[in-house]
XYZ file of C-alpha atoms in Angstrom:
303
model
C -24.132 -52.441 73.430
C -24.422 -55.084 71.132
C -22.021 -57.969 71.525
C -21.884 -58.597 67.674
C -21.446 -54.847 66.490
C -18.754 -54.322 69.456
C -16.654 -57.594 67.449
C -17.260 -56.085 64.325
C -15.981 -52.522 65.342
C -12.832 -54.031 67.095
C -12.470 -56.271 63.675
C -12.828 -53.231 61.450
C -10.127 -50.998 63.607
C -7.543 -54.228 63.173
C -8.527 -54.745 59.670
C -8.395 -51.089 58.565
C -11.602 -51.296 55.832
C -14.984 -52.668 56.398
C -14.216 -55.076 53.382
C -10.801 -56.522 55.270
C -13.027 -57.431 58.504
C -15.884 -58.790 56.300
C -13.814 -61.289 54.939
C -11.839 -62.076 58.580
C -15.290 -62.309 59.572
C -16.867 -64.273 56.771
C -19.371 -62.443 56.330
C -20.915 -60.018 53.896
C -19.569 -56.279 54.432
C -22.873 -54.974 54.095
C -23.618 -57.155 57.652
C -20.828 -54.922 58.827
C -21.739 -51.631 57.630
C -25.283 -52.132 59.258
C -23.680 -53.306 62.678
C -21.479 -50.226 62.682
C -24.080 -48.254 61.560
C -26.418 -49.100 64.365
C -23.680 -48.824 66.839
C -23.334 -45.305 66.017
C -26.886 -44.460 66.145
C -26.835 -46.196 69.683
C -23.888 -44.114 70.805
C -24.200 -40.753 69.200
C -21.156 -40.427 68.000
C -19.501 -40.977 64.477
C -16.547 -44.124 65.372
C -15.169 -44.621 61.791
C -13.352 -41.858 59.422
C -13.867 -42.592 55.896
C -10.561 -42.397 54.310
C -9.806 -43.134 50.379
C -8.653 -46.288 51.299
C -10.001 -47.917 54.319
C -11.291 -46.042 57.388
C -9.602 -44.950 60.815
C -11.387 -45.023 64.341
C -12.615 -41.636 65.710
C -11.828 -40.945 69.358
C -14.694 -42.026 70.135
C -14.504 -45.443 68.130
C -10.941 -45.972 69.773
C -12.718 -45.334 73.186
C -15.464 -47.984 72.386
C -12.950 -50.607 70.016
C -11.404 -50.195 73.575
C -14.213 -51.558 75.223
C -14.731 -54.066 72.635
C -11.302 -55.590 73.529
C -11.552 -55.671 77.010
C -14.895 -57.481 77.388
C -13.131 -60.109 74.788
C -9.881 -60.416 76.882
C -12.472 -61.311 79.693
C -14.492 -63.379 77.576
C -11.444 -65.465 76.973
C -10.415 -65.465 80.356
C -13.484 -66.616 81.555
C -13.760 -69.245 79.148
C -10.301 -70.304 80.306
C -11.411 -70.611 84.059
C -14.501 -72.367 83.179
C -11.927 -75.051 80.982
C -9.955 -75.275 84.011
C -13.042 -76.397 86.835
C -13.931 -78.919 84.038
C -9.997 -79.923 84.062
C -9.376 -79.078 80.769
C -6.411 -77.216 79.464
C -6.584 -76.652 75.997
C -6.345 -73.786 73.993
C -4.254 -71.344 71.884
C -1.292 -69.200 72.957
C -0.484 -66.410 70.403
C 2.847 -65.177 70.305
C 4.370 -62.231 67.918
C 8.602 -62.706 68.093
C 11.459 -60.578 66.260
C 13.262 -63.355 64.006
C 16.586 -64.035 66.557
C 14.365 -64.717 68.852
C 12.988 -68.318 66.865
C 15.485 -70.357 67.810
C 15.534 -69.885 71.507
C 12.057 -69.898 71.786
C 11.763 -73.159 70.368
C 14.470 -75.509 71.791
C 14.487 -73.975 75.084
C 11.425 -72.997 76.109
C 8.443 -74.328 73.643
C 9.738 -77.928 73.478
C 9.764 -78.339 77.045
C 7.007 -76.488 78.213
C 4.969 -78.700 75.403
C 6.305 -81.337 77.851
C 3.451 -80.781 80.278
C 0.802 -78.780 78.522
C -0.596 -81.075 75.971
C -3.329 -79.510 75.520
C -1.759 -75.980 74.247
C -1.056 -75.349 70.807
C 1.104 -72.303 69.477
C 0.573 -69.490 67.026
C 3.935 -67.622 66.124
C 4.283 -64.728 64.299
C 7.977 -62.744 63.279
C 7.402 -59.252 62.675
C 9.343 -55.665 63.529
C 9.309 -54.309 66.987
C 6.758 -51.765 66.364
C 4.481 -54.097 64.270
C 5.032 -56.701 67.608
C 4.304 -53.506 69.949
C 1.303 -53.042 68.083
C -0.289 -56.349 67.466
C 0.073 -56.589 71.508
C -1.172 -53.238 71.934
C -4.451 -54.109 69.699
C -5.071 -57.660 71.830
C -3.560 -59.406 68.100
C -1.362 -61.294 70.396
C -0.785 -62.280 73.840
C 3.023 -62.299 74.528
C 5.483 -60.031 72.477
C 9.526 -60.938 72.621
C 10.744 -57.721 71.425
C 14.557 -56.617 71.135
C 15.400 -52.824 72.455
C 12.082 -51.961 72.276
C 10.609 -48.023 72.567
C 8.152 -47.019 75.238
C 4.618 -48.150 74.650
C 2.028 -46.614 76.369
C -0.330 -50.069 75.783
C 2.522 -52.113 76.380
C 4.013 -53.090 79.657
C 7.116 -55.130 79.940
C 7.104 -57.944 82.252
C 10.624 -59.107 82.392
C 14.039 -57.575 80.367
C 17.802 -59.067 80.597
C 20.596 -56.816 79.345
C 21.462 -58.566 75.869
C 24.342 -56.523 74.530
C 25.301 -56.926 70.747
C 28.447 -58.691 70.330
C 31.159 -59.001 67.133
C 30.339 -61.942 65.888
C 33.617 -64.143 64.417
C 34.752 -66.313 62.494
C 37.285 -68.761 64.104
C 40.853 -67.913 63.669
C 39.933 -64.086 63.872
C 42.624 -61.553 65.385
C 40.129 -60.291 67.740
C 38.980 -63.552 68.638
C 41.083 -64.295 71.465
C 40.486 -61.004 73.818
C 37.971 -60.906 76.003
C 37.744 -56.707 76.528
C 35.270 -54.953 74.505
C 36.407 -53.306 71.508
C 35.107 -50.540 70.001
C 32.755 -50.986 66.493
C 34.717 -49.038 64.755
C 37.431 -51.410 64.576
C 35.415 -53.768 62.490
C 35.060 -50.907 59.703
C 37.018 -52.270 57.206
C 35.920 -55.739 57.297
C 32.958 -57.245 55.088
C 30.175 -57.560 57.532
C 26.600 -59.366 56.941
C 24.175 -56.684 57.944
C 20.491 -56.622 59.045
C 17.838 -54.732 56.432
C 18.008 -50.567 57.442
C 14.870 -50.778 58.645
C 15.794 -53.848 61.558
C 16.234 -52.018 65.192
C 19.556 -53.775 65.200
C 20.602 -52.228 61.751
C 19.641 -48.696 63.426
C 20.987 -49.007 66.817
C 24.615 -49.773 64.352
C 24.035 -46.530 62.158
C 23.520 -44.321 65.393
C 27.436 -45.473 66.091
C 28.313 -45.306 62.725
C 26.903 -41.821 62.771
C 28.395 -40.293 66.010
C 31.959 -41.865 64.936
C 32.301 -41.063 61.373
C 32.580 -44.248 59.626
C 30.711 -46.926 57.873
C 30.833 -50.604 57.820
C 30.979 -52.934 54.885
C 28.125 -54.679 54.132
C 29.174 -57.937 52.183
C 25.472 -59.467 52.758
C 22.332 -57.946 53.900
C 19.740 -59.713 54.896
C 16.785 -60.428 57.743
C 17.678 -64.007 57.766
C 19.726 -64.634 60.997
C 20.554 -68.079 59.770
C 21.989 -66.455 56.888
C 24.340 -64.235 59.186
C 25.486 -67.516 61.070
C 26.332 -69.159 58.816
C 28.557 -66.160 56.511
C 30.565 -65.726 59.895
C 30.780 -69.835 59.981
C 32.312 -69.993 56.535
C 34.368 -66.699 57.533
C 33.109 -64.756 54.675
C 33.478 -61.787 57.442
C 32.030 -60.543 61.006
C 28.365 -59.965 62.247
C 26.557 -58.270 64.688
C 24.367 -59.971 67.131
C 22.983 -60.538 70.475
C 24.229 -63.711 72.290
C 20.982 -65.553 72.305
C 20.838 -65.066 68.741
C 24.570 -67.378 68.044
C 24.043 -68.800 71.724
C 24.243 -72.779 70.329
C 27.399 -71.732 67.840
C 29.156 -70.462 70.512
C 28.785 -73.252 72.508
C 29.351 -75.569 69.990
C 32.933 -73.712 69.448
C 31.748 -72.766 65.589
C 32.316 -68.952 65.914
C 33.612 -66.564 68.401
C 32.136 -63.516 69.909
C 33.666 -60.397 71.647
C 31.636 -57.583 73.442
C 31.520 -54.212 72.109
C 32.365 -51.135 73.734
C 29.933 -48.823 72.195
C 27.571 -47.628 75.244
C 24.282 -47.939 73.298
C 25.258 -51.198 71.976
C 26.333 -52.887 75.352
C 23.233 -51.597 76.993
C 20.726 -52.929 74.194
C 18.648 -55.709 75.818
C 16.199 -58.319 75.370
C 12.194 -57.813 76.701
C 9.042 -60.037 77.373
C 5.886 -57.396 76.847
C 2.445 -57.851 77.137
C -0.801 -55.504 76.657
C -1.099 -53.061 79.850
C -3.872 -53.943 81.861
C -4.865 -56.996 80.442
C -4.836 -60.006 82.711
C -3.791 -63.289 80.705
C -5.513 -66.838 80.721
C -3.760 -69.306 83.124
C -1.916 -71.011 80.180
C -0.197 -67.879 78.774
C 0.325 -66.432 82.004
C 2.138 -69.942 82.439
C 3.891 -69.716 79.426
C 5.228 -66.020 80.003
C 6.988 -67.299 83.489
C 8.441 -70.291 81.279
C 9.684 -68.366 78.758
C 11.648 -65.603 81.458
C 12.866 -68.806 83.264
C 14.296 -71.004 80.160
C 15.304 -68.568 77.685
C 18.556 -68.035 76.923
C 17.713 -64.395 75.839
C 16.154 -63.491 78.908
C 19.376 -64.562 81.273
C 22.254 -61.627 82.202
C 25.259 -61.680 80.013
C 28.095 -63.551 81.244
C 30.694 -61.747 83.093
């Protein structure tokens, strides 16, 4: 097949319209059309559904976009191990993060590992757990840190630490003092910032909310975990977070934090994924131990 119409199909299945890829591409979409066109001719078999508004692969264009993908993984990989005989490491690592995640990643695992790999720059994305899930699933990315994630069946995990959410307080709380878990319910009353209903964190909440028969007080809602720091930190109320997440407050003594009871919130937990099957380049393969060893989100819980 074609290398040229296999990167086109694979561009228009990301994209989602011939005209989307075109301009990814730079290129005119009539280039594309033909490529595609050809491509089915070659193969037999229709690969894109015209819809209304943009098109959709057919099986039988997700079987070849599948292709497509893999010989580029090993095109990449290859290029890698030919930069590496030369002595060169250089390249890009791509990396698709929920938002809590930012902070970690940064100061204690990015800055360092920059340390000794000169030569690597970093492309960082924020998204939702299933646009993350996807974007690794499509070959968008090449390391997903994803929070309670659902099973993906082109995802594999590589390494998960239990990362229960926590009551987040202000100093001076009553609860601030005891170390058992309490219960989420006992924070119904309070004004509480609150993730958007649409976060994984927001839902994972609402399932307790649900099964107990209450509902917390949202005083600010927002996807901005800097924004839920610092409303605990000028104790405008309580939040609800992972320890990584508050991990330099707390240690700075600017907040407190107490475990919640809740099963499905204390069993919630933090996850390094990648795409299943696919066999990373020697710097992001680097990276992805790096990132397991330094993180603060990927160590157990405290006792």
């Amino acid at each position: 097949m074609n290398d040229r119409a296999l990167r086109y199909l694979l561009a228009v299945v990301r994209a989602g319209s011939v005209r989307a890829a075109a301009e990814g591409l730079n290129v005119a979409a009539s280039a594309v059309s033909r490529q595609i066109i050809e491509l089915e001719a070659q193969v037999g078999e229709t690969l894109l559904e015209r819809l209304p508004r943009g098109v959709v692969p057919t099986e039988a264009g997700r079987l070849v976009a599948e292709h497509a993908q893999r010989q580029a993984d090993e095109a990449a990989l290859l290029e890698d191990q030919l930069k590496r005989l030369r002595g060169v490491q250089r390249g890009t690592i791509s990396l698709r993060c929920g938002a809590g995640f930012l902070i970690d990643l940064l100061d204690n695992a990015l800055a360092g590992f920059a340390q000794d790999h000169p030569g690597i720059a970093y492309q960082v994305e924020i998204g939702t757990t299933d646009g993350i899930l996807a974007a690794i699933a499509r070959g968008e990315a090449d390391i997903g840190l994803v929070y309670n994630p659902p099973a993906h069946p082109d995802v594999r995990g590589v390494v998960s630490a239990r990362q229960p959410l926590l009551a987040v307080l202000p100093k001076g709380h009553p609860l601030a003092n005891g170390s058992a878990p309490v219960p989420l319910r006992s924070f119904a009353t309070e004004p509480a910032a609150l993730l958007p209903p649409d976060h994984g964190v927001r839902q994972l909440l609402g399932r307790v909310e649900a099964d107990g028969g209450f509902r917390l007080v949202p005083r600010l809602e927002t996807a901005s975990f800097e924004l839920h720091r610092r409303f605990v930190m000028a104790a405008m109320g309580v939040a609800f977070l992972p320890r990584f997440v508050v991990a330099a407050e707390l240690r700075a003594d600017l907040l407190d934090a107490v475990p919640l009871r809740d099963a499905i919130l204390s069993e919630a937990s933090a996850h390094l994924v990648i795409r299943a099957g696919r066999r990373l380049p020697e710097g992001a393969a680097r990276l992805l131990g790096w990132l397991a060893d330094h993180m603060v989100a990927f160590r157990p819980p405290p006792a």
